[in-house]
Amino acid sequence: MLGFDFWAQLVIVLVALFYGARKGGMALGLIGGIGLIILVFGFHLKPGKPPVDVILTILSVICASAALQAAGGLDCLLQIAEKMLRKHPRAVCFLAPYLCWFLALLCGTGHVVYTMLPIIYDVAIKNGIRPERPMAASTIASQMSVICSPAAVAAVSMIALCDGYQVGGKAFGFIQLFSITIPGALVGLFAISVFSMFRGKDLDKDEEFQKLIADPEQRKYVYGETTTLIGKTFRPEQWASLWIFLATVAAVAVFGMFPELRPIIGKKALSMTLIIQMFMLACGAFIVIFCKTRASSIGKTPVFSAGCVAITAVFGVAWMADTMFAAHLADLKAVMTEIVRQYPWAYALVLILTSKLVNSQAAAVATIVPVALSIGVPPGLVVSCAAACYGYYILPTYPSDLAALQFDRSGTTHIGRFVINHSFILPGLIGVLTATATGYVLGLIYGFI
C-alpha cells in the first residue's frame, strides 16, 4: 500500500508543477529544483537521475532546427504551403490542419504554425469562411505532429527512454513509434477537419460578426491587407538549408527504420539516441558552413529560445519526478500494474493530464514514460498510447493557442466566459482521443499489446 510519505511527496510534486505552469516559461524547470530540495533534504530521498540522454538529444535537435530558421530555410517551406492553401481556398478547413501538421513534422516543432496563422486567417476571411474553423484546427494539428516527427523533442525523448526495450518482438525504434503515431494522427486530423467544417455560425449568419463589420473602421481592420509570402524570392542558400535539414531528417528516419545499417560498436548496433545527436549537430554545422549563416544568429532564434525552455522543464521536472517515484517503485508496481492491466486507458489519461500540468509533450514523456516502464507497464502499450502526450489544449494558455487568438481579427477564435469553453478544447479532445484510440487499435493489430 502507498503510505503517508508517498501522498505527502506527491502533493509537493503537484504543487511544484501547478505553480511552475502558472508562472510559465523557465519557471517550471527551475521550481523543480525547489521540489528536489524538499524531497532530498526534508524526506531524505535518494536523488534520482536527471534524463541526461534525453536532454542532450533535445539540444541537438534544437540546434539543427534553429540553424534552419536562422538560415531562412523555414520561409521557403512556408511559401510552398501557402501556394497550396491559396490554390484551394474552399478546402481550407481540411488543407490548413494537414499542412500545418506536415510542416511541423518536417521541422520538428509545432511553432511553425505562427507564420501560417495569418495566412490561414487571410484565406478564410476573404472567402467568407469562419476563421475559427481552420485556425483552431491548425494550432491543434501542429502540436499533434510533435510525437510523429523524427526531428521533434517528444519523439526523440520517447526513443531515448525506450531504447533497449522490445516492442512487437523487435527492438524499439522509430518504425514502431511512427507506425502508431502517424496513422493515428492522420485519422485524428480527419475527425478534427470534419468537425471544424460545421462548428460555429457561418459569418453571414453570425449576428456578433455582422454587428462588428457594420462599422467601416472595424470592417477594414477585420479584412485588412493580404498577408503573403508568395512572390518573395529566396536566396539559393536559403533553399540549400532546407534541403540539408530535410536530408538529415530522412537519414535519421532511415537509420531508425533499418537497424542493420547502423555501425556495430562493441557487438551492438549504435543506439538511435547517439545517431540523432550526431546527425542533428552535423546538420546545424553544414547549414553554417554552406549556407552563409552566422553561427551567432542561431542562439537568437525563437526556435532556440523555446527549445531551451523545454530543456529546462525536462531537466527540473523529470529529475524531481524520478526522485519521488523511484523511492516508491515497489508499492507503485503492486498498485498500478493491476490497474493498467484492467484499464489500459488509465495510462493514457495520466499522460494527458501530466502534459497539461507541465505544458510540454517532451516533459510529459520524460516524466511518465520512465515511471510507467519501471512499474511494469508493457512497452507496447506505452508506444500505442503515445499520442496522449499532448493535453495542454485543455486550457488556452499555450503560445500557439494565444497566437491564434491574436491573429484572428474577426474574434471568432475566442476564450469563453468560463475559460474552459474556448475554441481549442473540442478539436483538441476530438483529435487526440481519436489518435490515441486509433493507436491502441493499431497496437493490437501489430501485436504490440
Short mmCIF file of C-alpha atoms in Angstrom, two decimals:
data_model
loop_
_atom_site.label_atom_id
_atom_site.label_comp_id
_atom_site.label_asym_id
_atom_site.label_seq_id
_atom_site.Cartn_x
_atom_site.Cartn_y
_atom_site.Cartn_z
CA MET A 1 0.00 0.00 0.00
CA LEU A 2 1.03 3.60 -0.60
CA GLY A 3 1.67 5.28 2.74
CA PHE A 4 1.50 8.83 4.05
CA ASP A 5 5.00 9.70 2.81
CA PHE A 6 4.02 8.90 -0.77
CA TRP A 7 0.96 11.15 -0.73
CA ALA A 8 2.80 13.98 1.03
CA GLN A 9 5.60 13.83 -1.54
CA LEU A 10 3.10 13.63 -4.41
CA VAL A 11 1.44 16.81 -3.14
CA ILE A 12 4.84 18.55 -3.17
CA VAL A 13 5.47 17.45 -6.77
CA LEU A 14 1.99 18.55 -7.90
CA VAL A 15 2.27 21.92 -6.18
CA ALA A 16 5.61 22.47 -7.93
CA LEU A 17 4.04 21.55 -11.27
CA PHE A 18 0.95 23.73 -10.79
CA TYR A 19 2.91 26.76 -9.61
CA GLY A 20 5.59 26.37 -12.27
CA ALA A 21 2.98 26.01 -15.03
CA ARG A 22 1.21 29.17 -13.84
CA LYS A 23 4.46 31.14 -13.89
CA GLY A 24 5.22 29.75 -17.35
CA GLY A 25 8.45 29.77 -19.32
CA MET A 26 11.56 28.63 -17.49
CA ALA A 27 9.77 28.58 -14.11
CA LEU A 28 8.56 25.01 -14.48
CA GLY A 29 12.04 23.52 -14.61
CA LEU A 30 13.52 25.92 -12.08
CA ILE A 31 10.85 25.23 -9.47
CA GLY A 32 11.62 21.54 -9.90
CA GLY A 33 14.83 22.40 -8.03
CA ILE A 34 12.82 23.56 -5.02
CA GLY A 35 10.84 20.32 -5.09
CA LEU A 36 14.08 18.34 -5.21
CA ILE A 37 15.50 20.12 -2.17
CA ILE A 38 12.35 19.39 -0.16
CA LEU A 39 12.31 15.72 -1.21
CA VAL A 40 16.03 15.14 -0.57
CA PHE A 41 16.65 17.31 2.49
CA GLY A 42 13.17 17.06 4.01
CA PHE A 43 12.27 13.42 3.31
CA HIS A 44 15.84 12.13 2.86
CA LEU A 45 15.07 10.53 -0.51
CA LYS A 46 17.92 9.42 -2.71
CA PRO A 47 18.28 11.89 -5.60
CA GLY A 48 17.06 10.41 -8.86
CA LYS A 49 18.81 10.55 -12.19
CA PRO A 50 18.24 13.55 -14.47
CA PRO A 51 17.49 12.36 -18.04
CA VAL A 52 20.85 13.37 -19.50
CA ASP A 53 20.48 11.39 -22.75
CA VAL A 54 17.07 12.95 -23.38
CA ILE A 55 18.35 16.46 -22.65
CA LEU A 56 21.34 16.10 -24.99
CA THR A 57 19.12 14.66 -27.73
CA ILE A 58 16.70 17.57 -27.38
CA LEU A 59 19.57 20.05 -27.51
CA SER A 60 20.96 18.56 -30.72
CA VAL A 61 17.56 18.69 -32.44
CA ILE A 62 17.03 22.29 -31.32
CA CYS A 63 20.41 23.30 -32.71
CA ALA A 64 19.53 21.91 -36.14
CA SER A 65 16.04 23.46 -36.20
CA ALA A 66 17.34 26.83 -35.01
CA ALA A 67 20.04 26.78 -37.69
CA LEU A 68 17.34 26.16 -40.31
CA GLN A 69 15.35 29.14 -39.04
CA ALA A 70 18.43 31.38 -38.87
CA ALA A 71 19.32 30.46 -42.46
CA GLY A 72 15.83 31.36 -43.72
CA GLY A 73 15.04 27.85 -44.92
CA LEU A 74 11.83 27.75 -42.92
CA ASP A 75 10.32 30.57 -45.00
CA CYS A 76 10.92 28.54 -48.17
CA LEU A 77 8.86 25.69 -46.75
CA LEU A 78 6.08 28.04 -45.66
CA GLN A 79 5.88 29.60 -49.13
CA ILE A 80 5.20 26.17 -50.67
CA ALA A 81 2.43 25.57 -48.13
CA GLU A 82 0.83 28.95 -48.79
CA LYS A 83 0.62 28.29 -52.53
CA MET A 84 -1.37 25.13 -51.83
CA LEU A 85 -3.77 26.96 -49.50
CA ARG A 86 -4.47 29.80 -51.91
CA LYS A 87 -4.99 27.40 -54.79
CA HIS A 88 -7.80 25.60 -52.90
CA PRO A 89 -9.31 28.20 -50.53
CA ARG A 90 -12.68 26.47 -50.08
CA ALA A 91 -10.90 23.40 -48.66
CA VAL A 92 -9.04 25.42 -46.03
CA CYS A 93 -10.65 23.52 -43.10
CA PHE A 94 -9.01 20.33 -44.37
CA LEU A 95 -5.88 21.65 -46.05
CA ALA A 96 -4.72 24.01 -43.29
CA PRO A 97 -4.61 21.42 -40.45
CA TYR A 98 -2.90 18.79 -42.62
CA LEU A 99 -0.39 21.32 -44.00
CA CYS A 100 0.47 22.64 -40.52
CA TRP A 101 0.82 19.06 -39.24
CA PHE A 102 3.14 18.16 -42.13
CA LEU A 103 5.23 21.33 -41.79
CA ALA A 104 5.67 20.71 -38.07
CA LEU A 105 6.53 17.06 -38.76
CA LEU A 106 9.31 18.12 -41.15
CA CYS A 107 10.67 20.84 -38.88
CA GLY A 108 10.23 19.04 -35.56
CA THR A 109 8.36 21.87 -33.85
CA GLY A 110 4.75 22.99 -33.70
CA HIS A 111 5.92 26.61 -33.56
CA VAL A 112 5.98 26.75 -37.38
CA VAL A 113 2.25 27.42 -37.12
CA TYR A 114 2.90 31.05 -36.10
CA THR A 115 3.86 32.05 -39.62
CA MET A 116 0.98 30.10 -41.15
CA LEU A 117 -1.77 31.54 -38.91
CA PRO A 118 -2.05 34.99 -40.58
CA ILE A 119 -2.09 33.28 -43.99
CA ILE A 120 -4.81 30.85 -42.89
CA TYR A 121 -6.82 33.77 -41.49
CA ASP A 122 -6.47 35.73 -44.72
CA VAL A 123 -7.57 32.79 -46.88
CA ALA A 124 -10.58 32.08 -44.63
CA ILE A 125 -11.88 35.64 -44.13
CA LYS A 126 -11.51 36.58 -47.82
CA ASN A 127 -13.59 33.53 -48.77
CA GLY A 128 -16.36 34.02 -46.21
CA ILE A 129 -15.23 31.09 -44.03
CA ARG A 130 -15.40 31.43 -40.25
CA PRO A 131 -11.67 31.81 -39.31
CA GLU A 132 -12.11 29.89 -36.06
CA ARG A 133 -12.69 26.70 -38.04
CA PRO A 134 -9.28 26.31 -39.76
CA MET A 135 -7.27 28.34 -37.22
CA ALA A 136 -8.16 26.38 -34.08
CA ALA A 137 -7.83 23.11 -36.00
CA SER A 138 -4.39 24.13 -37.32
CA THR A 139 -2.93 25.00 -33.91
CA ILE A 140 -4.05 21.60 -32.60
CA ALA A 141 -2.71 19.84 -35.72
CA SER A 142 0.71 21.49 -35.40
CA GLN A 143 1.09 20.12 -31.86
CA MET A 144 -0.24 16.66 -32.76
CA SER A 145 2.66 16.32 -35.19
CA VAL A 146 5.30 16.55 -32.44
CA ILE A 147 5.12 12.86 -31.47
CA CYS A 148 5.20 11.96 -35.20
CA SER A 149 8.46 13.68 -36.17
CA PRO A 150 12.00 12.25 -36.05
CA ALA A 151 13.17 15.83 -35.52
CA ALA A 152 10.80 16.59 -32.61
CA VAL A 153 11.71 16.73 -28.95
CA ALA A 154 8.90 14.48 -27.68
CA ALA A 155 9.54 11.77 -30.27
CA VAL A 156 13.29 11.62 -29.73
CA SER A 157 12.67 11.63 -25.96
CA MET A 158 10.44 8.59 -26.38
CA ILE A 159 13.11 6.88 -28.48
CA ALA A 160 15.81 7.64 -25.91
CA LEU A 161 13.74 6.45 -22.94
CA CYS A 162 12.58 3.24 -24.62
CA ASP A 163 15.97 2.40 -26.14
CA GLY A 164 16.70 -1.28 -25.43
CA TYR A 165 13.07 -2.38 -24.94
CA GLN A 166 11.33 -4.90 -27.18
CA VAL A 167 8.07 -3.97 -28.92
CA GLY A 168 6.30 -6.49 -31.11
CA GLY A 169 9.29 -8.84 -30.86
CA LYS A 170 11.74 -6.24 -32.18
CA ALA A 171 14.00 -3.62 -30.59
CA PHE A 172 12.08 -0.39 -30.13
CA GLY A 173 12.79 2.28 -32.72
CA PHE A 174 11.28 4.91 -34.98
CA ILE A 175 9.47 2.38 -37.15
CA GLN A 176 7.47 1.05 -34.18
CA LEU A 177 6.69 4.54 -32.88
CA PHE A 178 5.71 6.10 -36.19
CA SER A 179 3.72 3.08 -37.39
CA ILE A 180 1.42 4.02 -34.49
CA THR A 181 1.57 7.80 -34.21
CA ILE A 182 1.46 8.84 -37.88
CA PRO A 183 -1.65 6.83 -38.90
CA GLY A 184 -3.27 7.79 -35.58
CA ALA A 185 -2.62 11.49 -36.22
CA LEU A 186 -3.93 11.31 -39.80
CA VAL A 187 -7.19 9.77 -38.58
CA GLY A 188 -7.39 12.28 -35.73
CA LEU A 189 -6.87 15.20 -38.12
CA PHE A 190 -9.65 13.94 -40.37
CA ALA A 191 -12.02 13.90 -37.39
CA ILE A 192 -10.94 17.45 -36.45
CA SER A 193 -11.42 18.72 -40.01
CA VAL A 194 -14.90 17.25 -40.37
CA PHE A 195 -15.92 18.75 -37.04
CA SER A 196 -14.39 22.12 -37.93
CA MET A 197 -16.35 22.44 -41.18
CA PHE A 198 -19.59 22.68 -39.22
CA ARG A 199 -18.59 24.43 -35.99
CA GLY A 200 -19.94 27.86 -35.16
CA LYS A 201 -22.21 30.01 -37.27
CA ASP A 202 -21.42 30.92 -40.86
CA LEU A 203 -20.18 34.51 -40.97
CA ASP A 204 -23.25 35.80 -42.85
CA LYS A 205 -25.47 34.36 -40.08
CA ASP A 206 -23.33 35.38 -37.12
CA GLU A 207 -25.04 38.38 -35.51
CA GLU A 208 -21.97 39.42 -33.49
CA PHE A 209 -19.70 39.33 -36.53
CA GLN A 210 -22.17 41.26 -38.69
CA LYS A 211 -22.51 43.87 -35.94
CA LEU A 212 -18.72 44.16 -35.79
CA ILE A 213 -18.19 44.75 -39.52
CA ALA A 214 -21.11 47.21 -39.70
CA ASP A 215 -18.55 49.76 -38.50
CA PRO A 216 -16.44 50.71 -41.56
CA GLU A 217 -13.27 51.06 -39.48
CA GLN A 218 -13.78 47.63 -37.90
CA ARG A 219 -14.56 46.11 -41.29
CA LYS A 220 -11.28 47.46 -42.63
CA TYR A 221 -9.46 46.04 -39.59
CA VAL A 222 -11.13 42.59 -39.90
CA TYR A 223 -10.46 42.16 -43.62
CA GLY A 224 -7.16 44.07 -43.64
CA GLU A 225 -4.44 43.68 -46.23
CA THR A 226 -3.34 40.38 -47.69
CA THR A 227 -0.55 38.62 -45.78
CA THR A 228 1.58 36.55 -48.12
CA LEU A 229 4.98 35.02 -48.84
CA ILE A 230 4.04 34.40 -52.48
CA GLY A 231 6.23 36.38 -54.85
CA LYS A 232 9.07 36.63 -52.38
CA THR A 233 12.37 35.46 -53.84
CA PHE A 234 14.67 33.42 -51.65
CA ARG A 235 18.43 33.11 -51.97
CA PRO A 236 19.87 29.74 -53.10
CA GLU A 237 21.47 29.37 -49.65
CA GLN A 238 18.03 29.51 -48.02
CA TRP A 239 16.78 26.67 -50.20
CA ALA A 240 20.00 24.75 -49.56
CA SER A 241 19.48 24.98 -45.78
CA LEU A 242 16.02 23.46 -46.19
CA TRP A 243 17.32 20.55 -48.28
CA ILE A 244 20.16 19.89 -45.80
CA PHE A 245 17.68 19.79 -42.92
CA LEU A 246 15.20 17.53 -44.74
CA ALA A 247 18.01 15.21 -45.87
CA THR A 248 19.18 14.91 -42.25
CA VAL A 249 15.66 14.09 -41.04
CA ALA A 250 15.36 11.47 -43.78
CA ALA A 251 18.74 9.94 -42.86
CA VAL A 252 17.78 9.70 -39.19
CA ALA A 253 14.48 8.08 -40.13
CA VAL A 254 16.25 5.51 -42.37
CA PHE A 255 18.64 4.51 -39.57
CA GLY A 256 15.69 4.22 -37.24
CA MET A 257 13.75 2.01 -39.63
CA PHE A 258 16.68 -0.20 -40.61
CA PRO A 259 18.89 -1.04 -37.58
CA GLU A 260 21.13 -3.21 -39.74
CA LEU A 261 22.52 -0.05 -41.35
CA ARG A 262 23.91 1.26 -38.06
CA PRO A 263 27.61 0.66 -37.22
CA ILE A 264 28.31 -2.16 -34.77
CA ILE A 265 30.06 -0.89 -31.64
CA GLY A 266 31.05 -3.50 -29.07
CA LYS A 267 28.87 -6.18 -30.67
CA LYS A 268 25.81 -3.91 -30.54
CA ALA A 269 24.31 -1.60 -33.13
CA LEU A 270 24.85 2.07 -32.33
CA SER A 271 21.84 3.43 -30.41
CA MET A 272 19.41 5.79 -32.11
CA THR A 273 19.92 8.30 -29.30
CA LEU A 274 23.55 8.81 -30.35
CA ILE A 275 22.74 8.76 -34.06
CA ILE A 276 20.16 11.53 -33.63
CA GLN A 277 22.62 13.63 -31.63
CA MET A 278 25.43 13.21 -34.17
CA PHE A 279 23.34 13.87 -37.27
CA MET A 280 21.48 16.86 -35.87
CA LEU A 281 24.66 18.57 -34.71
CA ALA A 282 26.20 17.89 -38.14
CA CYS A 283 23.07 19.30 -39.81
CA GLY A 284 23.50 22.60 -37.97
CA ALA A 285 27.20 22.63 -38.87
CA PHE A 286 26.52 22.05 -42.59
CA ILE A 287 23.96 24.89 -42.62
CA VAL A 288 26.50 27.24 -41.04
CA ILE A 289 29.30 26.14 -43.40
CA PHE A 290 27.45 26.01 -46.73
CA CYS A 291 24.52 28.43 -46.34
CA LYS A 292 26.23 31.66 -45.26
CA THR A 293 24.59 31.50 -41.85
CA ARG A 294 26.12 33.35 -38.93
CA ALA A 295 26.57 30.94 -36.04
CA SER A 296 25.85 33.76 -33.58
CA SER A 297 22.34 34.20 -35.02
CA ILE A 298 21.27 30.62 -34.23
CA GLY A 299 21.05 31.25 -30.50
CA LYS A 300 18.81 34.28 -31.10
CA THR A 301 16.05 32.45 -32.99
CA PRO A 302 12.60 31.80 -31.45
CA VAL A 303 13.11 28.05 -32.02
CA PHE A 304 16.30 28.02 -29.93
CA SER A 305 14.69 30.08 -27.18
CA ALA A 306 11.63 27.82 -26.98
CA GLY A 307 13.88 24.74 -27.05
CA CYS A 308 15.96 25.92 -24.12
CA VAL A 309 12.77 26.39 -22.12
CA ALA A 310 11.81 22.79 -22.98
CA ILE A 311 15.22 21.52 -21.87
CA THR A 312 14.95 23.30 -18.53
CA ALA A 313 11.45 21.92 -17.97
CA VAL A 314 12.56 18.37 -18.77
CA PHE A 315 15.62 18.71 -16.54
CA GLY A 316 13.83 20.02 -13.43
CA VAL A 317 10.52 18.21 -13.72
CA ALA A 318 11.85 14.80 -14.78
CA TRP A 319 14.60 14.83 -12.13
CA MET A 320 12.12 15.74 -9.40
CA ALA A 321 9.61 13.10 -10.54
CA ASP A 322 12.27 10.39 -10.79
CA THR A 323 13.46 11.16 -7.25
CA MET A 324 9.96 10.82 -5.85
CA PHE A 325 8.70 7.82 -7.83
CA ALA A 326 11.93 5.82 -7.60
CA ALA A 327 11.56 5.80 -3.81
CA HIS A 328 8.17 4.07 -4.09
CA LEU A 329 8.67 1.77 -7.08
CA ALA A 330 7.79 -1.47 -5.30
CA ASP A 331 4.50 -0.12 -3.92
CA LEU A 332 3.62 1.61 -7.18
CA LYS A 333 4.24 -1.54 -9.16
CA ALA A 334 1.93 -3.54 -6.89
CA VAL A 335 -0.88 -0.98 -7.18
CA MET A 336 -0.56 0.34 -10.73
CA THR A 337 0.17 -2.86 -12.64
CA GLU A 338 -3.24 -4.27 -11.84
CA ILE A 339 -5.00 -1.00 -12.63
CA VAL A 340 -3.31 -0.68 -16.04
CA ARG A 341 -3.97 -4.36 -16.77
CA GLN A 342 -7.72 -3.87 -16.19
CA TYR A 343 -7.95 -0.33 -17.54
CA PRO A 344 -5.29 0.31 -20.23
CA TRP A 345 -6.75 3.76 -20.87
CA ALA A 346 -5.61 4.78 -17.37
CA TYR A 347 -2.04 5.18 -18.65
CA ALA A 348 -3.21 7.44 -21.48
CA LEU A 349 -5.29 9.52 -19.07
CA VAL A 350 -2.30 10.05 -16.76
CA LEU A 351 -0.16 11.10 -19.76
CA ILE A 352 -2.75 13.63 -20.99
CA LEU A 353 -3.18 15.20 -17.56
CA THR A 354 0.57 15.37 -16.97
CA SER A 355 1.05 17.07 -20.32
CA LYS A 356 -1.45 19.73 -19.25
CA LEU A 357 0.31 20.19 -15.92
CA VAL A 358 3.76 20.66 -17.46
CA ASN A 359 2.60 22.29 -20.76
CA SER A 360 5.11 20.19 -22.68
CA GLN A 361 4.89 16.90 -24.54
CA ALA A 362 8.58 16.23 -24.03
CA ALA A 363 8.36 16.91 -20.30
CA ALA A 364 5.27 14.69 -20.01
CA VAL A 365 7.07 11.86 -21.83
CA ALA A 366 10.22 12.30 -19.74
CA THR A 367 8.17 12.32 -16.52
CA ILE A 368 5.66 9.50 -17.09
CA VAL A 369 7.29 7.02 -19.50
CA PRO A 370 10.22 6.02 -17.21
CA VAL A 371 7.82 5.56 -14.29
CA ALA A 372 5.41 3.52 -16.43
CA LEU A 373 8.17 1.24 -17.73
CA SER A 374 9.69 0.79 -14.27
CA ILE A 375 6.40 -0.35 -12.71
CA GLY A 376 5.80 -2.86 -15.47
CA VAL A 377 3.54 -1.11 -17.98
CA PRO A 378 4.14 -3.02 -21.25
CA PRO A 379 6.34 -1.04 -23.68
CA GLY A 380 3.85 -1.83 -26.43
CA LEU A 381 1.09 -0.03 -24.51
CA VAL A 382 3.39 2.94 -23.90
CA VAL A 383 4.02 3.21 -27.65
CA SER A 384 0.40 2.59 -28.66
CA CYS A 385 -0.87 5.44 -26.46
CA ALA A 386 1.94 7.86 -27.36
CA ALA A 387 -0.48 10.39 -28.90
CA ALA A 388 -1.86 11.05 -25.41
CA CYS A 389 1.27 13.07 -24.54
CA TYR A 390 -0.49 16.17 -25.94
CA GLY A 391 -3.01 17.55 -23.46
CA TYR A 392 -2.22 21.23 -22.97
CA TYR A 393 -5.10 22.32 -25.21
CA ILE A 394 -7.37 21.81 -22.17
CA LEU A 395 -6.71 25.41 -21.09
CA PRO A 396 -5.93 28.10 -23.71
CA THR A 397 -2.54 29.00 -22.25
CA TYR A 398 -0.11 27.57 -24.81
CA PRO A 399 1.69 30.12 -27.06
CA SER A 400 0.29 28.73 -30.33
CA ASP A 401 -3.28 28.98 -28.97
CA LEU A 402 -2.67 32.53 -27.78
CA ALA A 403 -1.19 33.40 -31.18
CA ALA A 404 -4.32 32.12 -32.95
CA LEU A 405 -6.46 34.31 -30.70
CA GLN A 406 -4.40 37.36 -31.66
CA PHE A 407 -4.23 36.66 -35.40
CA ASP A 408 -8.00 36.13 -35.71
CA ARG A 409 -9.13 39.74 -36.06
CA SER A 410 -12.74 38.63 -36.58
CA GLY A 411 -12.97 37.49 -32.95
CA THR A 412 -14.42 34.09 -33.88
CA THR A 413 -11.46 32.27 -32.28
CA HIS A 414 -12.14 33.02 -28.65
CA ILE A 415 -11.98 32.17 -24.96
CA GLY A 416 -15.44 31.71 -23.45
CA ARG A 417 -16.85 33.21 -20.30
CA PHE A 418 -15.89 30.17 -18.25
CA VAL A 419 -12.36 29.92 -19.77
CA ILE A 420 -12.68 26.15 -20.29
CA ASN A 421 -15.19 26.77 -23.13
CA HIS A 422 -12.66 28.05 -25.66
CA SER A 423 -12.05 27.42 -29.36
CA PHE A 424 -9.34 24.77 -28.94
CA ILE A 425 -10.72 22.28 -26.43
CA LEU A 426 -13.15 20.41 -28.71
CA PRO A 427 -10.79 19.97 -31.69
CA GLY A 428 -8.07 19.02 -29.19
CA LEU A 429 -10.17 16.38 -27.46
CA ILE A 430 -11.51 15.03 -30.75
CA GLY A 431 -8.08 14.85 -32.39
CA VAL A 432 -6.04 13.45 -29.50
CA LEU A 433 -8.63 10.95 -28.28
CA THR A 434 -9.21 9.71 -31.85
CA ALA A 435 -5.44 9.43 -32.47
CA THR A 436 -4.91 7.60 -29.17
CA ALA A 437 -7.80 5.20 -29.79
CA THR A 438 -6.51 4.55 -33.32
CA GLY A 439 -3.03 3.94 -31.92
CA TYR A 440 -4.38 1.46 -29.39
CA VAL A 441 -6.25 -0.46 -32.11
CA LEU A 442 -3.13 -0.49 -34.30
CA GLY A 443 -1.11 -1.72 -31.32
CA LEU A 444 -3.47 -4.68 -31.03
CA ILE A 445 -3.29 -5.36 -34.77
CA TYR A 446 0.54 -5.16 -34.84
CA GLY A 447 0.87 -7.38 -31.77
CA PHE A 448 2.45 -4.64 -29.66
CA ILE A 449 -0.13 -5.13 -26.90
#
